[in-house]
mmCIF file of C-alpha atoms in Angstrom:
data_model
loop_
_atom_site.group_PDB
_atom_site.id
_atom_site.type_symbol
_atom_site.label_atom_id
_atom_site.label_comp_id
_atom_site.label_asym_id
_atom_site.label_seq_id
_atom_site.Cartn_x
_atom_site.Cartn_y
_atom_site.Cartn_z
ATOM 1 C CA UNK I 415 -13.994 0.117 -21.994
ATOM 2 C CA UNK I 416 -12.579 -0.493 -25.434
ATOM 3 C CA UNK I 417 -9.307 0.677 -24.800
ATOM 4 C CA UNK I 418 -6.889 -0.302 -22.185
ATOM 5 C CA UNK I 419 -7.533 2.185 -19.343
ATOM 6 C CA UNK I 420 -4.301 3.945 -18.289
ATOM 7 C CA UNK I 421 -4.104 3.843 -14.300
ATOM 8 C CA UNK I 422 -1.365 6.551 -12.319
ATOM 9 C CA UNK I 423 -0.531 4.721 -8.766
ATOM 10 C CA UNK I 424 0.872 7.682 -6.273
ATOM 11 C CA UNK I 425 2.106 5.993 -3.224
ATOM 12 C CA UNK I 426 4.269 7.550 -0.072
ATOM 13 C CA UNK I 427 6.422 4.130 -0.832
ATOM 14 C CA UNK I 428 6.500 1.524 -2.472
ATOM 15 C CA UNK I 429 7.910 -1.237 -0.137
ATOM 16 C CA UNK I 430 6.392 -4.354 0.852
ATOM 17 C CA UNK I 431 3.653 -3.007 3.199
ATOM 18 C CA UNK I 432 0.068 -3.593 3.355
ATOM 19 C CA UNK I 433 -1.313 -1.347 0.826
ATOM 20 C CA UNK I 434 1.751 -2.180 -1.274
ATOM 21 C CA UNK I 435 0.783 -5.587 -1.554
ATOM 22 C CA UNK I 436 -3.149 -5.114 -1.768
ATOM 23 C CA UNK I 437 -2.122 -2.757 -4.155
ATOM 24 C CA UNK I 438 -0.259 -5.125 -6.357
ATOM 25 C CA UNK I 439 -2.793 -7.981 -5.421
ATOM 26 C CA UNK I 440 -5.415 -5.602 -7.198
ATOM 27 C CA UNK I 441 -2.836 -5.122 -10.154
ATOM 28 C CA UNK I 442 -2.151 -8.746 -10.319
ATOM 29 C CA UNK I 443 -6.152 -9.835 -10.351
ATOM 30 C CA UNK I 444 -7.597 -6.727 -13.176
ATOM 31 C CA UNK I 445 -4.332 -8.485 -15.396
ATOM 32 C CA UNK I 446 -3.326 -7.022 -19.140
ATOM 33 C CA UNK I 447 -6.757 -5.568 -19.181
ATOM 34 C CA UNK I 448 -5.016 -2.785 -17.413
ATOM 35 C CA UNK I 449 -2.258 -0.834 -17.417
ATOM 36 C CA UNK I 450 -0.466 0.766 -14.897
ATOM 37 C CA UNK I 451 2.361 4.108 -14.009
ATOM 38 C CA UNK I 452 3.254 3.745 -10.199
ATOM 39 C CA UNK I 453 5.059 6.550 -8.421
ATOM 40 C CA UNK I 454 6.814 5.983 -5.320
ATOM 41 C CA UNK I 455 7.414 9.632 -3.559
ATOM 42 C CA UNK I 456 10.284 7.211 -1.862
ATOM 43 C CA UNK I 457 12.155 6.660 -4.813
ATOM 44 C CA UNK I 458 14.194 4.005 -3.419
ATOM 45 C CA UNK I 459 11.518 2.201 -1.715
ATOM 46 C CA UNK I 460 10.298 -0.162 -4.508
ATOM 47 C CA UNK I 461 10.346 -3.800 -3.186
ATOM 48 C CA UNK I 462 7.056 -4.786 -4.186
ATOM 49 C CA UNK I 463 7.710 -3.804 -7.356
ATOM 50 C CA UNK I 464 8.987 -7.565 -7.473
ATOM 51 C CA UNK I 465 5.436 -9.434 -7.025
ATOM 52 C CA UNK I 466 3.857 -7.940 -9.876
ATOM 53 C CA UNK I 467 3.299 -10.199 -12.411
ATOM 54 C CA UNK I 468 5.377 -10.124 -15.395
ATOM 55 C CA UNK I 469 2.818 -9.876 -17.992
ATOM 56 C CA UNK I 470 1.483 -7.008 -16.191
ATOM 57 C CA UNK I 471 2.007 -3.417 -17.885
ATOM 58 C CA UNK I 472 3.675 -1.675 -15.421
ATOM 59 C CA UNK I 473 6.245 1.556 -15.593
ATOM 60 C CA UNK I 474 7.923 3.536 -12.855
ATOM 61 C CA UNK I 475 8.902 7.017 -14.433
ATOM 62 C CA UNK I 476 11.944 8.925 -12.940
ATOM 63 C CA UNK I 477 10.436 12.191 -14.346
ATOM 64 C CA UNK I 478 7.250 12.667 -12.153
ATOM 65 C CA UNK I 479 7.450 15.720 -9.616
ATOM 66 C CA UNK I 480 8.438 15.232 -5.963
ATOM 67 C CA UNK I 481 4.840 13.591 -4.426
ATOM 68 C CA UNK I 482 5.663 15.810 -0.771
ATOM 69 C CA UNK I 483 7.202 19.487 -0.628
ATOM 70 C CA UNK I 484 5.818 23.171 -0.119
ATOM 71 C CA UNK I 485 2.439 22.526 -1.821
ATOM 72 C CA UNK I 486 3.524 26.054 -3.702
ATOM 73 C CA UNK I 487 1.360 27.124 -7.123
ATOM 74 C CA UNK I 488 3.628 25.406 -9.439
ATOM 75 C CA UNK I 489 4.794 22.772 -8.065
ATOM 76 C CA UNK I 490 0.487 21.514 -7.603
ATOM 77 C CA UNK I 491 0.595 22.996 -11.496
ATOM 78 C CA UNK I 492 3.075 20.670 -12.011
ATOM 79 C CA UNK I 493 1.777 17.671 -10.745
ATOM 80 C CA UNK I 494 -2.117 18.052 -12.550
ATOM 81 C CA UNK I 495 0.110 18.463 -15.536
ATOM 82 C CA UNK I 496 1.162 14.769 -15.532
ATOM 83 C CA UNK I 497 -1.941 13.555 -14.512
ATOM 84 C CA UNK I 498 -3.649 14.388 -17.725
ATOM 85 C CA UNK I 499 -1.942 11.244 -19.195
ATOM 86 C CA UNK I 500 -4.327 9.032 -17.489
ATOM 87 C CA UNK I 501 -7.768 7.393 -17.609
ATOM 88 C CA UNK I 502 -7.728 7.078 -13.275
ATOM 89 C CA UNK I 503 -5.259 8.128 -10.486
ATOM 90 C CA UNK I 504 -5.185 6.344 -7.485
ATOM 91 C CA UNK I 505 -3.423 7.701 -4.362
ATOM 92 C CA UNK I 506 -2.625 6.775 -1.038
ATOM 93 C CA UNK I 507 -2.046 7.912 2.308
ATOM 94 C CA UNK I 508 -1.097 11.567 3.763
ATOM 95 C CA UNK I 509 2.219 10.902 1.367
ATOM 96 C CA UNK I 510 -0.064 11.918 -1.583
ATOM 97 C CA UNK I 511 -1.994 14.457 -0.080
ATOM 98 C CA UNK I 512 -0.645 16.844 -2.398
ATOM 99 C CA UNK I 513 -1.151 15.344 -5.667
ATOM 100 C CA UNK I 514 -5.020 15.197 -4.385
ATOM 101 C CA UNK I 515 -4.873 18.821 -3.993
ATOM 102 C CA UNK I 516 -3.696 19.066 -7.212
ATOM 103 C CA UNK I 517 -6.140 17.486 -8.318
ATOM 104 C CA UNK I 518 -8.945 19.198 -6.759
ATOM 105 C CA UNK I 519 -7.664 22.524 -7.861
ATOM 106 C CA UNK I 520 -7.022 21.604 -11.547
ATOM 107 C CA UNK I 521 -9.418 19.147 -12.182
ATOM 108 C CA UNK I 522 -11.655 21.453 -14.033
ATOM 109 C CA UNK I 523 -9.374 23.873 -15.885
ATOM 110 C CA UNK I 524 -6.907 20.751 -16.965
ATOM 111 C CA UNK I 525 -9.867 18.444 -17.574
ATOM 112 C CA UNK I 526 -8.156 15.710 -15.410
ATOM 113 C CA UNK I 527 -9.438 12.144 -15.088
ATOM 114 C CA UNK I 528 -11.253 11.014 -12.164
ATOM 115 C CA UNK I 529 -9.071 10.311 -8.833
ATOM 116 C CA UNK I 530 -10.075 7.922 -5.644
ATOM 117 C CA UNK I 531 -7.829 8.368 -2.696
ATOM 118 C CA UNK I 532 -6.986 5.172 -0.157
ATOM 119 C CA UNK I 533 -6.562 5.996 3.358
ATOM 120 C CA UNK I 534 -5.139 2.921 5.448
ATOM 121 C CA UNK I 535 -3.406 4.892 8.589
ATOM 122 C CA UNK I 536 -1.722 6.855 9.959
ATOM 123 C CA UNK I 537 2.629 7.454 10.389
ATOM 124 C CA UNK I 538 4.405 7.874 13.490
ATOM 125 C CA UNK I 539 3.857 11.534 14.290
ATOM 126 C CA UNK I 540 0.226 11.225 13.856
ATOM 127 C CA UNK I 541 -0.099 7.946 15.976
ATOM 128 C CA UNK I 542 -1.177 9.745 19.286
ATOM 129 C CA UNK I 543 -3.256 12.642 17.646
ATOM 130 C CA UNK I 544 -4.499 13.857 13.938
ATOM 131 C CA UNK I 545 -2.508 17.163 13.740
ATOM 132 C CA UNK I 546 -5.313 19.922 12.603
ATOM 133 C CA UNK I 547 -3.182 21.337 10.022
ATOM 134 C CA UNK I 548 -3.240 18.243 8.073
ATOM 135 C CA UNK I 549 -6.898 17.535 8.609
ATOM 136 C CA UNK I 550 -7.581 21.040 7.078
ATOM 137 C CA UNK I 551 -5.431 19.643 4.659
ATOM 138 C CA UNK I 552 -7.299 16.932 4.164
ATOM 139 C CA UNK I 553 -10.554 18.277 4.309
ATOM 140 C CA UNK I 554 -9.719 20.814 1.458
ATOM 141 C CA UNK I 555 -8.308 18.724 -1.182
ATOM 142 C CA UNK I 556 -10.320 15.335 -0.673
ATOM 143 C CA UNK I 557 -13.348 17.486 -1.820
ATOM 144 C CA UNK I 558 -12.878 16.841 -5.372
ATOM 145 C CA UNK I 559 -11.931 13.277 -5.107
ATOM 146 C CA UNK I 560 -14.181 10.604 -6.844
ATOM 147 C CA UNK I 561 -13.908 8.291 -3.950
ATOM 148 C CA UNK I 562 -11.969 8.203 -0.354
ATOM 149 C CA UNK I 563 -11.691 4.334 0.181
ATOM 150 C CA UNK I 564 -10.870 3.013 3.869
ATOM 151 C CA UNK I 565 -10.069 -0.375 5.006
ATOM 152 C CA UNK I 566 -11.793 0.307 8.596
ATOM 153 C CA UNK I 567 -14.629 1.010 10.871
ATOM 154 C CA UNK I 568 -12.320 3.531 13.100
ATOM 155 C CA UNK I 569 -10.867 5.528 9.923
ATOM 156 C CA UNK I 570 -14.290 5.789 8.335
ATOM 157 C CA UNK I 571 -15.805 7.723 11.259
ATOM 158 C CA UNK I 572 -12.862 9.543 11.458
ATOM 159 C CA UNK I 573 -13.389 10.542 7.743
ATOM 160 C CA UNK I 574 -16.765 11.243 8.580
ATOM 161 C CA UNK I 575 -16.423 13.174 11.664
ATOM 162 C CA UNK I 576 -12.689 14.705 11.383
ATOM 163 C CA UNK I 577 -12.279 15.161 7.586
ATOM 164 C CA UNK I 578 -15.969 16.485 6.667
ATOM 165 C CA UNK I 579 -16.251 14.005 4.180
ATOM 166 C CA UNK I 580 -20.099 12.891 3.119
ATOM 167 C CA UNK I 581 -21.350 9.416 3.114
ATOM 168 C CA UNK I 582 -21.528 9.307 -0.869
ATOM 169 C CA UNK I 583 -17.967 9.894 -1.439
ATOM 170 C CA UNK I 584 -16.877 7.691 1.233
ATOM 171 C CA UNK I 585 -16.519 3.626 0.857
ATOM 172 C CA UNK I 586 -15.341 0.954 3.273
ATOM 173 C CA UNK I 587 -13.768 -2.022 1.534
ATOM 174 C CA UNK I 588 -11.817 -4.651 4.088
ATOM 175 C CA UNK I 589 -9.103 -5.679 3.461
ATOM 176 C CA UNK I 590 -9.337 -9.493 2.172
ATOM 177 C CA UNK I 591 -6.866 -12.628 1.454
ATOM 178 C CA UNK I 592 -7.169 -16.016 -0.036
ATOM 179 C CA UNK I 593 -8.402 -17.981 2.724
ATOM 180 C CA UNK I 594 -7.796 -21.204 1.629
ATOM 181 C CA UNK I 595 -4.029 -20.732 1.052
ATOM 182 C CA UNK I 596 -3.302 -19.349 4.352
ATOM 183 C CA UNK I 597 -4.790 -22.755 5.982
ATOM 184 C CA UNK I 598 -2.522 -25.004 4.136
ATOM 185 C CA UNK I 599 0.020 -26.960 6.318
ATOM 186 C CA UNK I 600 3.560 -24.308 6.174
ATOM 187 C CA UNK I 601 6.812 -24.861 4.759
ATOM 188 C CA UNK I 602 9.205 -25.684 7.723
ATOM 189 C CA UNK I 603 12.113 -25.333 5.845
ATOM 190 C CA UNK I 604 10.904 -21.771 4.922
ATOM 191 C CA UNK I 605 12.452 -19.678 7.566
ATOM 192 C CA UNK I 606 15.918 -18.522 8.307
ATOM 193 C CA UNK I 607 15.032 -20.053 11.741
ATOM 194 C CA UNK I 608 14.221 -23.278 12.577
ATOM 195 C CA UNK I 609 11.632 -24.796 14.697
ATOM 196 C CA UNK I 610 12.830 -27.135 17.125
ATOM 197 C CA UNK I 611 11.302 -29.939 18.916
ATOM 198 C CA UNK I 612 9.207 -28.660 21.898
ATOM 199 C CA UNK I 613 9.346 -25.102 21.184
ATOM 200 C CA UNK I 614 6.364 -23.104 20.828
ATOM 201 C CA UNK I 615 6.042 -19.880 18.907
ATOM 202 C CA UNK I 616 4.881 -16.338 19.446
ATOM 203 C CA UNK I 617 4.855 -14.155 15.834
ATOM 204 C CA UNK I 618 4.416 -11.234 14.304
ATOM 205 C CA UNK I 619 4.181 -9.666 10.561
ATOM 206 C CA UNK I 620 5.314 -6.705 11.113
ATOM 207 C CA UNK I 621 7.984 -3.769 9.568
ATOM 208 C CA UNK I 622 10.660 -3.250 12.495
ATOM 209 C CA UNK I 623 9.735 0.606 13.053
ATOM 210 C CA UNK I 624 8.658 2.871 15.959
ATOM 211 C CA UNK I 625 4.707 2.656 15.878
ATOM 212 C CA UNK I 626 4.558 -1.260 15.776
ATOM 213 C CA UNK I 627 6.417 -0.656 19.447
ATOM 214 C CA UNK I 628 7.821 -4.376 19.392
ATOM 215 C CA UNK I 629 10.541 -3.823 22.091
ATOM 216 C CA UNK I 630 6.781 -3.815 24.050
ATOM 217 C CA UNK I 631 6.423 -7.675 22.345
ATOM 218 C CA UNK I 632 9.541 -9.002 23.984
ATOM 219 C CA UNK I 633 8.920 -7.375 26.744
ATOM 220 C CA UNK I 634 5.544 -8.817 27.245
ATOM 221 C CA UNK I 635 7.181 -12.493 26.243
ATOM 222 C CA UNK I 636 9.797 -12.343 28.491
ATOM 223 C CA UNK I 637 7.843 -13.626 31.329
ATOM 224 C CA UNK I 638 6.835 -16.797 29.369
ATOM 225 C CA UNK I 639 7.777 -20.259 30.243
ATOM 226 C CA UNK I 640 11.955 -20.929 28.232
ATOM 227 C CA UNK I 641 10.128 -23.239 25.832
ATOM 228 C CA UNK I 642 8.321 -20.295 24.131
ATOM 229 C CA UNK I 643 10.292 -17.888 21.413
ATOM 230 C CA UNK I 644 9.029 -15.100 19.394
ATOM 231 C CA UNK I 645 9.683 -14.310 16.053
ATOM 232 C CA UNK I 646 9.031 -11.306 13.938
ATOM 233 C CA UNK I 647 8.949 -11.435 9.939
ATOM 234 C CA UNK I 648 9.568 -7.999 8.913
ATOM 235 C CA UNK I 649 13.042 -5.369 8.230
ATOM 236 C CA UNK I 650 12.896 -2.016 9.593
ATOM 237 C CA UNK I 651 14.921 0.617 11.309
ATOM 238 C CA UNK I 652 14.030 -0.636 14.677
ATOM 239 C CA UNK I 653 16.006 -4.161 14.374
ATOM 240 C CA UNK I 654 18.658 -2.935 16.634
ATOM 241 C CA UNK I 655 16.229 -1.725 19.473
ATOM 242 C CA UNK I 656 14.633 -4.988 19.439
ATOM 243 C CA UNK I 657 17.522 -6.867 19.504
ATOM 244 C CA UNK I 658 18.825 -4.700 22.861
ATOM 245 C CA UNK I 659 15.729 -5.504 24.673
ATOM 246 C CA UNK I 660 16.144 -8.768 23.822
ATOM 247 C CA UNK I 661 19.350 -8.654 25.237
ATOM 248 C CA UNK I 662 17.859 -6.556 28.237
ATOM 249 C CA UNK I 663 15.394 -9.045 29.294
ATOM 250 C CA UNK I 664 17.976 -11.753 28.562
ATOM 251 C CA UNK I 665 15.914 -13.450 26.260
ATOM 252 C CA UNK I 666 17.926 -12.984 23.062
ATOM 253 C CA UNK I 667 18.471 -16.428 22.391
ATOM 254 C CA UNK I 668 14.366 -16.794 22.533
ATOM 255 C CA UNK I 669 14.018 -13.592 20.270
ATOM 256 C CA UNK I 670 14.174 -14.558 16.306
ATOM 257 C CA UNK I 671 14.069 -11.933 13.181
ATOM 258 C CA UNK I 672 14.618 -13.803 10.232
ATOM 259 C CA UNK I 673 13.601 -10.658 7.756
ATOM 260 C CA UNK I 674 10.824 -10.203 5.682
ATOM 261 C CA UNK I 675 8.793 -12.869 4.010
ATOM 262 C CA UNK I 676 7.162 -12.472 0.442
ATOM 263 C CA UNK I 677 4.734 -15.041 1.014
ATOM 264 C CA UNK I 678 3.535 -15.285 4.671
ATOM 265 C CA UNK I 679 0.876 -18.178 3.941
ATOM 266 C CA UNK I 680 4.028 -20.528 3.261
ATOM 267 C CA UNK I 681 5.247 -19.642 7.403
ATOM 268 C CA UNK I 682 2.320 -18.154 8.920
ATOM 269 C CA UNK I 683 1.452 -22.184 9.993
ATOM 270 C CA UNK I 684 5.004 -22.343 12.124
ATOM 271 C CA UNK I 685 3.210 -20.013 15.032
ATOM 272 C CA UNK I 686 1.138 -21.104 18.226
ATOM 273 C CA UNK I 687 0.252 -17.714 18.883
ATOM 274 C CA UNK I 688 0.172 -14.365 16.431
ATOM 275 C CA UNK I 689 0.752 -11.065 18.067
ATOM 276 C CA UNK I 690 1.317 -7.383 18.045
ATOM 277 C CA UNK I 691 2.364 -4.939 20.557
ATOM 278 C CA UNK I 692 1.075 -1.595 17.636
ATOM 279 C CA UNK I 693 0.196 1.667 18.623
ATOM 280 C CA UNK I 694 -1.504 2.114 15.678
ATOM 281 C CA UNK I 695 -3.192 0.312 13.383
ATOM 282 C CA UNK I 696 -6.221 0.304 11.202
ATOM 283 C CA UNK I 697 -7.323 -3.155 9.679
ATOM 284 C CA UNK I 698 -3.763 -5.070 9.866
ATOM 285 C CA UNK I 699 -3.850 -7.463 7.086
ATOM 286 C CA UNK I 700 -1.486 -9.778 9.032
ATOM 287 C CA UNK I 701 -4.305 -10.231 11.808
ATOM 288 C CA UNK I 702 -6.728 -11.260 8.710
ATOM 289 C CA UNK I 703 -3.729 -13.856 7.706
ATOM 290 C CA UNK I 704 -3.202 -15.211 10.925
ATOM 291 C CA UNK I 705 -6.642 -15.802 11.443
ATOM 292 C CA UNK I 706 -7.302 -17.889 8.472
ATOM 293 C CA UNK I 707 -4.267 -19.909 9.952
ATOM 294 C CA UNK I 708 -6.095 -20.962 12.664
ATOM 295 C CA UNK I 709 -4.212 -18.761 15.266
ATOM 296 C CA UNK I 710 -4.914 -17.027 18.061
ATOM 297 C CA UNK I 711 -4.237 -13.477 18.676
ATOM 298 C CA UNK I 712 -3.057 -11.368 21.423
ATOM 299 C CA UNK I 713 -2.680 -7.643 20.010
ATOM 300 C CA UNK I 714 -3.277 -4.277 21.647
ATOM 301 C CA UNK I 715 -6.928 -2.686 21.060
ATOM 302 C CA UNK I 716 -6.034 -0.246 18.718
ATOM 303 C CA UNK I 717 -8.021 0.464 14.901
ATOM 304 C CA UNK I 718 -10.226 -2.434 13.959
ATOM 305 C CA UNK I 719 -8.669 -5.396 15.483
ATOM 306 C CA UNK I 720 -11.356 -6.171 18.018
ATOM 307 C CA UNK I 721 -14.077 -6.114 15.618
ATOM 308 C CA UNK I 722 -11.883 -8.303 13.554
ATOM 309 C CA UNK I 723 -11.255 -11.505 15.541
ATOM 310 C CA UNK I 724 -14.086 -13.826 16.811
ATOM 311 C CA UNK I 725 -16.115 -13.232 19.366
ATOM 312 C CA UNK I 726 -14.284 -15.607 21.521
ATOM 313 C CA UNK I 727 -10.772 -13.872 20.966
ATOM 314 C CA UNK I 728 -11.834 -10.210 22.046
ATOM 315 C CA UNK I 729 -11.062 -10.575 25.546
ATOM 316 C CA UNK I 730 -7.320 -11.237 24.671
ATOM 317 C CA UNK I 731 -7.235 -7.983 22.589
ATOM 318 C CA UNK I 732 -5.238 -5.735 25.548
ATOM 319 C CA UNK I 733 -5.222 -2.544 26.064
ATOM 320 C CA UNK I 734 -2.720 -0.364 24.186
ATOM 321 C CA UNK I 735 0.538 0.418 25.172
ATOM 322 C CA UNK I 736 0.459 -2.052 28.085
ATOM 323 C CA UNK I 737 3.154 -4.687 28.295
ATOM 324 C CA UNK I 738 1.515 -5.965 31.220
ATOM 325 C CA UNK I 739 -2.188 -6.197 29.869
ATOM 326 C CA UNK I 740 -0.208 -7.789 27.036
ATOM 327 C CA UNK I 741 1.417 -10.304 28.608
ATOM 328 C CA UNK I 742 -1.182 -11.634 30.770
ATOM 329 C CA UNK I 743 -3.481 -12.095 27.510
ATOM 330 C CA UNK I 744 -0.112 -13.912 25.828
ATOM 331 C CA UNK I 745 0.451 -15.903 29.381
ATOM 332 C CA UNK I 746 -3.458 -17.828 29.007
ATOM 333 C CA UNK I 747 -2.751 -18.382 25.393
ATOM 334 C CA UNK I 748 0.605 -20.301 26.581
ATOM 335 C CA UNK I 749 -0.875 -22.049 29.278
ATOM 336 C CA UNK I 750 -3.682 -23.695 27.665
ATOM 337 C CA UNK I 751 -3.089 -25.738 24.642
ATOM 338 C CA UNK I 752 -6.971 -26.736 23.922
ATOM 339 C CA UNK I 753 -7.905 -22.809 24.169
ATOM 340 C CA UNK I 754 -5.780 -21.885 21.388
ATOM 341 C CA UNK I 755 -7.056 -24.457 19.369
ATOM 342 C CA UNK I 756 -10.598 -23.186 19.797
ATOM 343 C CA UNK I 757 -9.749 -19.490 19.461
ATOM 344 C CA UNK I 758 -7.904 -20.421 16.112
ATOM 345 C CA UNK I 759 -10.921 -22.274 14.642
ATOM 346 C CA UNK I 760 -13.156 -19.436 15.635
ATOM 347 C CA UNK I 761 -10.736 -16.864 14.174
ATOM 348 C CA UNK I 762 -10.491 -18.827 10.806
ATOM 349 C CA UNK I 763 -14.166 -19.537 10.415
ATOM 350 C CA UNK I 764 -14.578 -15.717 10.370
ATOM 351 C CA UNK I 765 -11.873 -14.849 8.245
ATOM 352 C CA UNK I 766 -13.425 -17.491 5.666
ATOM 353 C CA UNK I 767 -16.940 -15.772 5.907
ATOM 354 C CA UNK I 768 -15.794 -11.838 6.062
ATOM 355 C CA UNK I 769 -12.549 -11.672 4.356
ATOM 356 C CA UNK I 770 -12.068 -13.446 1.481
ATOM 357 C CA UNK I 771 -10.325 -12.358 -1.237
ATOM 358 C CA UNK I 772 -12.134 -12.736 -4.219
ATOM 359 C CA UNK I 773 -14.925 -9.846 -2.419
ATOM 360 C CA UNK I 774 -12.726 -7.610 -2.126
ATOM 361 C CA UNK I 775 -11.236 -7.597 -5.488
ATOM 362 C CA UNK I 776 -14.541 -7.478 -7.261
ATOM 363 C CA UNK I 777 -15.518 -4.458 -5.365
ATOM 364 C CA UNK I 778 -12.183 -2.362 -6.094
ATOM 365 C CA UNK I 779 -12.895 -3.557 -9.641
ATOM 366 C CA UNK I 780 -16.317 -2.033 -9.675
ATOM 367 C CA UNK I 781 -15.269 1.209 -7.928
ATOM 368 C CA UNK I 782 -12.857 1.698 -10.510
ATOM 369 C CA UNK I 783 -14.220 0.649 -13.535
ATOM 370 C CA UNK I 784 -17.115 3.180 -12.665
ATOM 371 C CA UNK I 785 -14.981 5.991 -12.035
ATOM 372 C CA UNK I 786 -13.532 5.153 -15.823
ATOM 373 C CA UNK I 787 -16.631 4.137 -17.501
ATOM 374 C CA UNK I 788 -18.119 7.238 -16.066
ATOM 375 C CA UNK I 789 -15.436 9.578 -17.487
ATOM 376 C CA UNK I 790 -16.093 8.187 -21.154
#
């Protein structure tokens, strides 16, 4: 590749979740040998716009088409006629669906560049059940894609089984982290919360909205000896219902929500236990963070995150939606100091040898640079 290739990013939203920050991990890593146009179909959702580097090439237009809408003739006509500006488009999640569509349909007749599509989860109104609409959807426009990249075991199979996809367009890449910084002592002045001596902390990474379910987290804490808090890193719509059943379980002064943090390794260190109360996930990054801190985890069994922890952690992976499954797996943890020391060296040992960082950015580097290299 001679010449800088030109890279579209079409994203649902561009706030500080977990494909948002692989995404801009992966942006940060392939550096000025790249160059980048990201379009958020939530204009106004751009905060990790801020962690890409500054040396980095990287526009966000105001001109591009709505990425969501009646998928009508012209407005898909629309949208192939701005992706003939680029050497690779890249989109993610259902809130692109329609841009691969466009794709499919025009690639041909516009003579498009090549497009991979990420798929990382699902939103709230698919959380219980795929609705079959979409996965026609799906089906019919992820047929001309280069690549359909997933994160997990559960969403491969499901585009395998659900979504008609074959084996040759379909990769699994897991999600990865740098290891080594996430085991470094944390900052205890980091926090908008303090930890005091003799308190012991329950955590979660997690946005504050209705499929992470956390009003099911303080419920499950409540029963916990006074000594142990929990504290969620994360903003959201859901901060007040939290908050009230905090205040229903009388725990409030035990509950903590100090907002988001742009570097978890710096705080991750400050917890005795990680958790999540999600009724969906996929492959959670935060799981793979907390891990490499040494923690144990108590989460719902739900996407990947049994095959993710050690062997020795599974049997505190609950069953979803079940405060009381949930709390019992949190109530062991918090009883027995020397267990969560051995689940946390067990969990970090296998983030070390499965998730690493530097793997997974090599092989998004050679998926792409294929698709490119293969257009020329």
């Amino acid at each position: 590749m001679g010449v800088v290739p030109h890279v579209l990013h079409c994203h649902s939203t561009f706030a500080q979740g977990g494909k948002e920050l692989r995404s801009v991990k992966l942006i940060n890593a392939f550096g000025r040998r790249w160059k980048h146009t990201i379009v958020s179909g939530a204009r106004d959702e751009l905060s990790a716009r801020e962690l890409i580097s500054r040396d980095i090439e990287a526009v966000f237009p105001d001109g591009f088409p709505e990425l969501s809408g009646f998928p009508s003739p012209a407005r898909l006509v629309a949208i192939a006629e701005q992706l003939k500006h680029y050497d690779l488009v890249l989109t993610y999640n259902w809130g692109a669906m329609d841009v691969v569509m466009a794709h499919t349909v025009f690639a041909r007749s516009f003579g498009l560049p090549p497009l991979i599509h990420h798929e990382d989860g699902f939103n709230e109104d698919e959380a219980d059940r795929l609705k079959a609409r979409r996965n026609w959807y799906r089906r019919v426009a992820l047929s001309g894609v280069s690549q359909l990249v997933v994160p997990s075991m559960t969403l491969e199979r499901i585009a395998l089984e659900v979504w008609k996809q074959p084996q040759s367009r379909l990769t699994r890449i897991a999600n990865g982290i740098d290891t080594a910084r996430f085991a470094k002592p944390p900052e205890a002045g980091a926090l908008r919360v303090v930890k005091r001596e003799g308190e012991a902390w329950i955590g979660a990474i997690a946005g504050l909205r209705p499929i992470k379910q956390l009003h099911l987290l303080v419920e499950a804490v409540s029963d916990l000896p006074a000594h142990w808090h929990l504290v969620i890193l994360g903003e959201g719509p859901e901060k007040d219902t939290v908050l009230a059943a905090a205040r229903d379980y009388e725990i409030s002064h035990r509950v903590h929500l100090p907002g988001a943090i742009n570097d978890p390794a710096r705080v991750i260190g400050l917890l005795d236990v990680f958790a999540l109360s999600s009724k969906s996930e996929q492959f959670p990054l935060a799981i793979v963070e907390a891990m490499a801190a040494g923690l144990p985890i108590a989460a719902p069994a739900v996407g990947d995150i049994k095959a993710m922890v050690s062997e020795p952690n599974v049997e505190f992976i609950a069953a979803p939606n079940d405060p009381a499954a949930l709390s019992e797996a949190l109530g062991k943890l918090a009883h027995d100091p020397s267990l969560r020391v051995e689940l946390g060296n067990a969990n970090r040992a296998k983030a070390q040898a499965e998730f690493e960082e530097g793997t997974m950015i090599e092989r998004y580097r050679n998926l792409y640079t294929t698709a490119v290299e293969r257009r020329d």
